[in-house]
Amino acid sequence: MSNRPKITVIGAGNVGATTAHWLAVMELGDIQLVDVLEGIPQGKALDLMESMPVAGADVAITGSNDYGPTAGSDIVILTAGLARKPGMSRDDLMAANTKIVQSCAEQIARYSPDAYVIVVSNPLDVMTYVTMRVTGFPPERVMGMAGILDTARYRTFLAMELGVSVEDVQAMVLGGHGDSMVPLKSCTSVGGIPVAQLIHPNRLDQIIQRTRDGGIEIVNFLKTGSAYYAPGAAAAQMAEAIVRDKKRVVPAAAYCRGEYGLDDVYVGVPVILGAGGVEKILKLELSAEELAALRASADSVKKNVAKLALQPVA
Ligand code: NAD
């Protein structure tokens, strides 16, 4: 028996398998892949396991179509669901993915009642809310991955623009995962230098727009699905923050209870992520424009949640 943390990844598709790969290489724990497709989680798990001697990482990776082997997971990463194709918005996935996420959340509650859950399925903020309601878990144990990805895209574009290391670009992107994301100009710096001193405001607006469209830019290239390398890396970073109690300051979809004037809604806000999950939502000074954008973003998430008839587990 291993004493390593146990991490379940539900959905062994592009994002799920890529997340598992990052988790394994980072040696964060033993990994269980689950999918409805027969053979896919088993085959991908074995293939990943066979890469561990080369990676030099000692973790077990197994796959299954049932939840028995997931029992007692410390962390569950939920990636099951349809991905976008060209011409689709994330909200177009809502009906199909609500059913899928609801069924997965019931299994998480049944088999891993103490788990921390990182939701990746889209539309992200709504699916995270569904997961919290269906599992009945406390909100600090249920969070959504979007902000780290959106911020990573923004940092990539800024580094490309300036020809500097991505490591030196710091930024924070809040709001919903979609057209309503809110990159904070006041929190964007390069080697500690405020971005306004390095990039003309008009050019920065173009980079922000490219960040908002970052998902669809990849969908239009791939045509058969959406991004997965950066999303997998971002989901694994959230798991690492919890497993290693890193107290990372990152944006995540977190349950707001009054913060920023938002209530009973999941939306991207800055959080401290550690062994207690979402340990704190940080309250930043936002400009009137940023605050209005964050609230509009939360309103659209709320409207979508209101369309669902959620059934909490008995
Ligand atoms: P994919 O089609 O490659 O994989 C999805 C997998 O889910 C498939 O293997 C499918 O069989 C499985 N699945 C379906 N129903 C299931 C169920 N009930 N139980 C277990 N598994 C089930 O798609 P992908 O590219 O991996 O994307 C997965 C999800 O992640 C999509 O909803 C996508 O929109 C979302 N996504 C979110 C972000 C983000 O930033 N939050 C980024 C990328 C993708």
CSV table of C-alpha atoms and ligand atoms in Angstrom, one decimal:
chain,number,residue,atom,x,y,z
A,1,MET,CA,0.0,0.0,0.0
A,2,SER,CA,1.2,3.5,-0.8
A,3,ASN,CA,1.0,6.4,1.5
A,4,ARG,CA,1.1,8.8,-1.4
A,5,PRO,CA,-1.9,11.2,-1.9
A,6,LYS,CA,-4.6,9.8,-4.1
A,7,ILE,CA,-5.8,11.9,-7.0
A,8,THR,CA,-8.7,10.9,-9.2
A,9,VAL,CA,-9.1,12.4,-12.7
A,10,ILE,CA,-12.6,12.0,-14.1
A,11,GLY,CA,-12.6,12.1,-17.9
A,12,ALA,CA,-9.7,10.5,-19.6
A,13,GLY,CA,-10.0,12.7,-22.7
A,14,ASN,CA,-7.6,15.4,-23.8
A,15,VAL,CA,-7.6,17.5,-20.7
A,16,GLY,CA,-7.9,14.6,-18.2
A,17,ALA,CA,-5.0,12.6,-19.7
A,18,THR,CA,-2.9,15.7,-20.0
A,19,THR,CA,-3.6,16.7,-16.4
A,20,ALA,CA,-2.7,13.1,-15.3
A,21,HIS,CA,0.6,13.4,-17.1
A,22,TRP,CA,1.5,16.7,-15.3
A,23,LEU,CA,0.4,15.2,-12.0
A,24,ALA,CA,2.5,12.2,-12.5
A,25,VAL,CA,5.7,14.0,-13.7
A,26,MET,CA,5.3,16.4,-10.7
A,27,GLU,CA,5.0,13.2,-8.5
A,28,LEU,CA,2.0,14.6,-6.7
A,29,GLY,CA,0.4,11.2,-5.8
A,30,ASP,CA,-1.1,8.0,-7.2
A,31,ILE,CA,-3.5,8.7,-10.0
A,32,GLN,CA,-6.8,7.0,-10.9
A,33,LEU,CA,-8.3,7.8,-14.3
A,34,VAL,CA,-12.0,7.3,-14.8
A,35,ASP,CA,-14.0,7.5,-18.0
A,36,VAL,CA,-17.2,6.0,-19.5
A,37,LEU,CA,-15.3,4.8,-22.6
A,38,GLU,CA,-14.2,1.2,-22.1
A,39,GLY,CA,-10.5,0.7,-22.4
A,40,ILE,CA,-9.6,4.4,-22.7
A,41,PRO,CA,-8.7,5.1,-19.1
A,42,GLN,CA,-7.0,1.7,-18.7
A,43,GLY,CA,-5.0,2.2,-21.8
A,44,LYS,CA,-4.0,5.8,-21.2
A,45,ALA,CA,-3.1,5.0,-17.5
A,46,LEU,CA,-0.9,2.1,-18.6
A,47,ASP,CA,0.8,4.2,-21.2
A,48,LEU,CA,1.4,7.0,-18.7
A,49,MET,CA,2.7,4.5,-16.1
A,50,GLU,CA,5.2,3.2,-18.7
A,51,SER,CA,6.6,6.7,-19.1
A,52,MET,CA,7.5,6.9,-15.4
A,53,PRO,CA,10.8,5.1,-15.6
A,54,VAL,CA,11.9,7.7,-18.1
A,55,ALA,CA,10.4,10.6,-16.1
A,56,GLY,CA,12.0,9.2,-12.9
A,57,ALA,CA,8.7,9.5,-10.9
A,58,ASP,CA,7.4,6.9,-8.6
A,59,VAL,CA,3.6,7.0,-8.8
A,60,ALA,CA,1.0,4.5,-9.7
A,61,ILE,CA,-1.4,5.3,-12.5
A,62,THR,CA,-4.5,3.1,-13.1
A,63,GLY,CA,-7.7,3.4,-15.1
A,64,SER,CA,-11.2,2.2,-14.6
A,65,ASN,CA,-14.8,2.7,-15.8
A,66,ASP,CA,-16.2,2.5,-12.3
A,67,TYR,CA,-15.6,4.5,-9.2
A,68,GLY,CA,-14.7,1.7,-6.8
A,69,PRO,CA,-10.9,2.3,-7.2
A,70,THR,CA,-11.4,6.0,-6.6
A,71,ALA,CA,-12.5,5.5,-3.0
A,72,GLY,CA,-11.0,7.8,-0.5
A,73,SER,CA,-9.4,10.1,-3.0
A,74,ASP,CA,-7.7,13.2,-1.5
A,75,ILE,CA,-8.3,15.3,-4.7
A,76,VAL,CA,-10.7,14.8,-7.6
A,77,ILE,CA,-10.2,16.7,-10.8
A,78,LEU,CA,-13.4,16.7,-12.9
A,79,THR,CA,-12.8,17.0,-16.6
A,80,ALA,CA,-15.7,14.9,-18.0
A,81,GLY,CA,-17.9,16.4,-20.6
A,82,LEU,CA,-18.1,17.7,-24.1
A,83,ALA,CA,-15.5,20.2,-25.4
A,84,ARG,CA,-16.1,23.1,-27.8
A,85,LYS,CA,-15.9,22.9,-31.6
A,86,PRO,CA,-15.6,25.9,-33.9
A,87,GLY,CA,-18.7,28.2,-33.7
A,88,MET,CA,-19.6,27.0,-30.2
A,89,SER,CA,-19.6,29.1,-27.0
A,90,ARG,CA,-18.8,27.5,-23.6
A,91,ASP,CA,-22.4,28.1,-22.7
A,92,ASP,CA,-23.5,25.9,-25.6
A,93,LEU,CA,-22.2,22.9,-23.6
A,94,MET,CA,-24.4,23.6,-20.6
A,95,ALA,CA,-27.2,21.2,-21.1
A,96,ALA,CA,-25.1,18.1,-21.9
A,97,ASN,CA,-22.4,18.9,-19.4
A,98,THR,CA,-24.7,19.6,-16.5
A,99,LYS,CA,-26.0,16.0,-16.8
A,100,ILE,CA,-22.5,14.6,-17.0
A,101,VAL,CA,-21.1,16.7,-14.2
A,102,GLN,CA,-24.1,16.0,-12.0
A,103,SER,CA,-23.6,12.2,-12.3
A,104,CYS,CA,-19.9,12.5,-11.6
A,105,ALA,CA,-20.5,14.7,-8.6
A,106,GLU,CA,-22.8,12.1,-7.1
A,107,GLN,CA,-20.0,9.5,-7.4
A,108,ILE,CA,-17.5,11.8,-5.9
A,109,ALA,CA,-19.7,12.4,-2.9
A,110,ARG,CA,-20.3,8.7,-2.5
A,111,TYR,CA,-16.7,7.4,-2.9
A,112,SER,CA,-14.6,10.3,-1.7
A,113,PRO,CA,-16.5,12.3,0.8
A,114,ASP,CA,-13.4,14.1,2.1
A,115,ALA,CA,-12.0,15.1,-1.3
A,116,TYR,CA,-11.0,18.5,-2.6
A,117,VAL,CA,-12.6,18.9,-6.0
A,118,ILE,CA,-11.1,20.9,-8.9
A,119,VAL,CA,-13.7,21.3,-11.7
A,120,VAL,CA,-12.5,21.9,-15.3
A,121,SER,CA,-15.6,21.0,-17.3
A,122,ASN,CA,-17.3,23.9,-19.1
A,123,PRO,CA,-19.1,26.2,-18.8
A,124,LEU,CA,-16.7,26.3,-15.9
A,125,ASP,CA,-18.3,28.6,-13.3
A,126,VAL,CA,-21.7,27.0,-13.7
A,127,MET,CA,-20.3,23.4,-13.5
A,128,THR,CA,-18.4,24.3,-10.4
A,129,TYR,CA,-21.6,25.5,-8.7
A,130,VAL,CA,-23.4,22.3,-9.8
A,131,THR,CA,-20.6,20.2,-8.3
A,132,MET,CA,-20.7,22.1,-5.0
A,133,ARG,CA,-24.5,21.7,-4.8
A,134,VAL,CA,-24.7,18.1,-5.8
A,135,THR,CA,-21.8,16.9,-3.6
A,136,GLY,CA,-22.9,19.0,-0.7
A,137,PHE,CA,-19.2,19.7,0.1
A,138,PRO,CA,-18.2,22.9,1.8
A,139,PRO,CA,-17.4,25.5,-0.7
A,140,GLU,CA,-13.7,25.7,0.3
A,141,ARG,CA,-13.3,22.1,-1.0
A,142,VAL,CA,-14.9,22.8,-4.4
A,143,MET,CA,-13.2,25.1,-6.9
A,144,GLY,CA,-13.0,25.7,-10.6
A,145,MET,CA,-9.9,26.0,-12.8
A,146,ALA,CA,-9.9,28.8,-15.3
A,147,GLY,CA,-8.1,31.8,-13.9
A,148,ILE,CA,-4.7,30.2,-13.9
A,149,LEU,CA,-5.2,29.2,-17.5
A,150,ASP,CA,-6.5,32.7,-18.5
A,151,THR,CA,-3.6,34.3,-16.6
A,152,ALA,CA,-1.1,32.0,-18.2
A,153,ARG,CA,-2.4,32.9,-21.7
A,154,TYR,CA,-2.2,36.6,-20.8
A,155,ARG,CA,1.4,36.2,-19.5
A,156,THR,CA,2.4,34.3,-22.6
A,157,PHE,CA,1.2,37.0,-24.9
A,158,LEU,CA,2.8,39.7,-22.8
A,159,ALA,CA,6.1,37.8,-22.8
A,160,MET,CA,5.9,37.3,-26.6
A,161,GLU,CA,5.2,41.1,-27.1
A,162,LEU,CA,8.2,42.2,-25.0
A,163,GLY,CA,10.6,39.4,-25.9
A,164,VAL,CA,11.1,38.6,-22.2
A,165,SER,CA,10.9,35.5,-20.0
A,166,VAL,CA,7.4,34.3,-19.1
A,167,GLU,CA,8.7,33.9,-15.6
A,168,ASP,CA,9.0,37.6,-15.2
A,169,VAL,CA,5.5,38.4,-16.2
A,170,GLN,CA,3.1,38.7,-13.3
A,171,ALA,CA,-0.7,39.1,-13.8
A,172,MET,CA,-4.1,38.4,-12.5
A,173,VAL,CA,-7.2,37.6,-14.6
A,174,LEU,CA,-10.5,37.5,-12.8
A,175,GLY,CA,-14.2,37.0,-13.7
A,176,GLY,CA,-16.0,34.2,-15.5
A,177,HIS,CA,-14.2,31.8,-17.8
A,178,GLY,CA,-15.5,33.3,-21.1
A,179,ASP,CA,-15.9,36.5,-22.9
A,180,SER,CA,-16.5,38.2,-19.5
A,181,MET,CA,-13.0,37.5,-18.0
A,182,VAL,CA,-11.5,40.6,-16.4
A,183,PRO,CA,-7.7,41.0,-16.7
A,184,LEU,CA,-6.5,43.5,-14.1
A,185,LYS,CA,-4.2,46.1,-15.6
A,186,SER,CA,-3.2,47.3,-12.1
A,187,CYS,CA,-1.9,43.8,-11.2
A,188,THR,CA,0.1,43.3,-14.4
A,189,SER,CA,3.9,43.8,-14.1
A,190,VAL,CA,7.1,42.7,-15.8
A,191,GLY,CA,10.0,42.1,-13.5
A,192,GLY,CA,8.2,44.4,-11.0
A,193,ILE,CA,7.7,47.2,-13.6
A,194,PRO,CA,4.1,48.2,-14.1
A,195,VAL,CA,3.0,47.1,-17.6
A,196,ALA,CA,1.8,50.6,-18.4
A,197,GLN,CA,5.4,51.7,-18.5
A,198,LEU,CA,6.3,49.1,-21.1
A,199,ILE,CA,3.3,48.7,-23.4
A,200,HIS,CA,1.1,51.4,-25.0
A,201,PRO,CA,-2.5,51.2,-23.7
A,202,ASN,CA,-4.0,50.5,-27.1
A,203,ARG,CA,-1.6,47.6,-27.7
A,204,LEU,CA,-2.4,46.3,-24.1
A,205,ASP,CA,-6.1,46.3,-25.0
A,206,GLN,CA,-5.4,44.2,-28.1
A,207,ILE,CA,-3.4,41.7,-25.9
A,208,ILE,CA,-6.3,41.6,-23.4
A,209,GLN,CA,-8.7,40.9,-26.2
A,210,ARG,CA,-6.5,38.1,-27.5
A,211,THR,CA,-6.5,36.6,-24.0
A,212,ARG,CA,-10.3,36.7,-23.9
A,213,ASP,CA,-10.4,34.9,-27.2
A,214,GLY,CA,-7.5,32.6,-26.2
A,215,GLY,CA,-9.7,29.5,-26.0
A,216,ILE,CA,-11.4,30.0,-29.3
A,217,GLU,CA,-8.1,30.8,-31.1
A,218,ILE,CA,-7.0,27.2,-30.2
A,219,VAL,CA,-10.4,25.7,-31.1
A,220,ASN,CA,-10.3,27.3,-34.5
A,221,PHE,CA,-6.9,25.7,-35.2
A,222,LEU,CA,-7.7,22.3,-33.8
A,223,LYS,CA,-11.3,22.1,-35.2
A,224,THR,CA,-12.0,18.8,-33.4
A,225,GLY,CA,-11.9,20.0,-29.8
A,226,SER,CA,-10.4,22.6,-27.5
A,227,ALA,CA,-7.1,23.3,-25.7
A,228,TYR,CA,-5.6,20.8,-23.3
A,229,TYR,CA,-1.8,21.3,-22.7
A,230,ALA,CA,-2.2,24.6,-20.8
A,231,PRO,CA,-5.5,23.6,-19.1
A,232,GLY,CA,-3.8,20.4,-17.9
A,233,ALA,CA,-0.8,22.3,-16.6
A,234,ALA,CA,-3.1,24.8,-14.8
A,235,ALA,CA,-5.3,22.1,-13.2
A,236,ALA,CA,-2.1,20.3,-12.0
A,237,GLN,CA,-0.8,23.5,-10.4
A,238,MET,CA,-4.0,23.8,-8.4
A,239,ALA,CA,-3.6,20.2,-7.2
A,240,GLU,CA,0.0,20.9,-6.3
A,241,ALA,CA,-1.0,23.9,-4.2
A,242,ILE,CA,-3.3,21.7,-2.2
A,243,VAL,CA,-1.2,18.6,-1.9
A,244,ARG,CA,2.0,20.6,-0.9
A,245,ASP,CA,0.1,23.3,1.1
A,246,LYS,CA,1.8,25.9,-1.0
A,247,LYS,CA,-0.5,28.8,-0.1
A,248,ARG,CA,-0.4,30.0,-3.7
A,249,VAL,CA,-2.0,33.3,-4.6
A,250,VAL,CA,-3.8,32.5,-7.8
A,251,PRO,CA,-7.1,33.2,-9.4
A,252,ALA,CA,-9.7,30.4,-9.2
A,253,ALA,CA,-13.4,30.0,-9.5
A,254,ALA,CA,-14.4,30.3,-5.8
A,255,TYR,CA,-17.8,30.5,-4.0
A,256,CYS,CA,-18.4,34.1,-3.1
A,257,ARG,CA,-20.4,35.0,0.0
A,258,GLY,CA,-20.4,38.8,-0.1
A,259,GLU,CA,-16.9,39.3,-1.5
A,260,TYR,CA,-16.9,42.0,-4.2
A,261,GLY,CA,-20.6,42.4,-3.5
A,262,LEU,CA,-21.2,38.9,-5.0
A,263,ASP,CA,-23.3,36.3,-3.3
A,264,ASP,CA,-24.1,32.6,-3.9
A,265,VAL,CA,-22.1,32.4,-7.1
A,266,TYR,CA,-18.8,30.9,-8.4
A,267,VAL,CA,-16.6,33.3,-10.3
A,268,GLY,CA,-12.9,33.9,-10.8
A,269,VAL,CA,-11.4,35.8,-7.8
A,270,PRO,CA,-7.9,35.9,-6.3
A,271,VAL,CA,-7.6,33.2,-3.6
A,272,ILE,CA,-5.0,31.6,-1.3
A,273,LEU,CA,-4.8,27.9,-2.3
A,274,GLY,CA,-3.4,25.5,0.3
A,275,ALA,CA,-4.1,22.3,2.2
A,276,GLY,CA,-7.4,23.8,3.3
A,277,GLY,CA,-8.5,24.3,-0.3
A,278,VAL,CA,-9.7,27.8,-0.9
A,279,GLU,CA,-8.3,29.1,2.3
A,280,LYS,CA,-9.2,32.8,1.7
A,281,ILE,CA,-10.6,35.0,-1.0
A,282,LEU,CA,-8.4,38.1,-1.3
A,283,LYS,CA,-10.2,41.4,-1.6
A,284,LEU,CA,-8.4,43.7,-4.0
A,285,GLU,CA,-9.0,47.4,-4.7
A,286,LEU,CA,-10.6,47.3,-8.1
A,287,SER,CA,-11.3,50.2,-10.4
A,288,ALA,CA,-15.0,51.1,-10.9
A,289,GLU,CA,-14.7,49.6,-14.4
A,290,GLU,CA,-13.1,46.4,-13.2
A,291,LEU,CA,-15.6,45.9,-10.4
A,292,ALA,CA,-18.5,46.5,-12.9
A,293,ALA,CA,-17.0,43.9,-15.3
A,294,LEU,CA,-16.6,41.4,-12.4
A,295,ARG,CA,-20.2,41.9,-11.3
A,296,ALA,CA,-21.5,41.6,-14.9
A,297,SER,CA,-19.5,38.4,-15.3
A,298,ALA,CA,-21.0,37.0,-12.1
A,299,ASP,CA,-24.5,38.0,-13.2
A,300,SER,CA,-24.2,36.0,-16.4
A,301,VAL,CA,-23.1,32.9,-14.4
A,302,LYS,CA,-26.0,33.4,-12.0
A,303,LYS,CA,-28.5,33.6,-14.9
A,304,ASN,CA,-27.1,30.3,-16.3
A,305,VAL,CA,-27.3,28.6,-12.9
A,306,ALA,CA,-30.9,29.8,-12.5
A,307,LYS,CA,-31.8,27.9,-15.7
A,308,LEU,CA,-30.9,24.6,-14.1
A,309,ALA,CA,-33.1,22.6,-11.8
A,310,LEU,CA,-30.5,21.3,-9.5
A,311,GLN,CA,-31.1,18.1,-7.5
A,312,PRO,CA,-28.9,17.9,-4.4
A,313,VAL,CA,-28.0,14.3,-3.4
A,314,ALA,CA,-30.1,12.8,-0.6
B,1,NAD,P1,-12.6,15.3,-24.5
B,1,NAD,O1,-13.7,15.0,-25.3
B,1,NAD,O2,-11.2,15.0,-25.0
B,1,NAD,O3,-12.7,14.4,-23.1
B,1,NAD,C1,-13.8,14.4,-22.3
B,1,NAD,C2,-13.9,13.0,-21.8
B,1,NAD,O4,-15.0,12.9,-20.8
B,1,NAD,C3,-14.2,11.9,-22.8
B,1,NAD,O5,-13.2,10.9,-22.8
B,1,NAD,C4,-15.6,11.3,-22.4
B,1,NAD,O6,-15.7,9.9,-22.7
B,1,NAD,C5,-15.5,11.6,-20.9
B,1,NAD,N1,-16.9,11.5,-20.3
B,1,NAD,C6,-18.1,11.9,-20.8
B,1,NAD,N2,-19.1,11.7,-20.0
B,1,NAD,C7,-18.5,11.1,-18.9
B,1,NAD,C8,-18.9,10.6,-17.6
B,1,NAD,N3,-20.2,10.7,-17.3
B,1,NAD,N4,-18.1,10.1,-16.7
B,1,NAD,C9,-16.7,10.1,-17.0
B,1,NAD,N5,-16.2,10.5,-18.2
B,1,NAD,C10,-17.1,11.0,-19.1
B,1,NAD,O7,-12.7,16.8,-23.9
B,1,NAD,P2,-11.5,17.6,-23.2
B,1,NAD,O8,-10.8,18.4,-24.3
B,1,NAD,O9,-10.8,16.7,-22.3
B,1,NAD,O10,-12.4,18.7,-22.4
B,1,NAD,C11,-13.1,18.2,-21.2
B,1,NAD,C12,-13.9,19.4,-20.6
B,1,NAD,O11,-13.0,20.4,-20.1
B,1,NAD,C13,-14.8,20.1,-21.6
B,1,NAD,O12,-16.0,20.4,-21.0
B,1,NAD,C14,-14.0,21.4,-22.0
B,1,NAD,O13,-14.9,22.4,-22.4
B,1,NAD,C15,-13.4,21.7,-20.6
B,1,NAD,N6,-12.2,22.6,-20.6
B,1,NAD,C16,-12.2,23.5,-19.7
B,1,NAD,C17,-11.1,24.4,-19.6
B,1,NAD,C18,-11.0,25.4,-18.5
B,1,NAD,O14,-10.3,26.3,-18.6
B,1,NAD,N7,-11.8,25.2,-17.4
B,1,NAD,C19,-10.1,24.3,-20.5
B,1,NAD,C20,-10.2,23.3,-21.5
B,1,NAD,C21,-11.3,22.4,-21.6
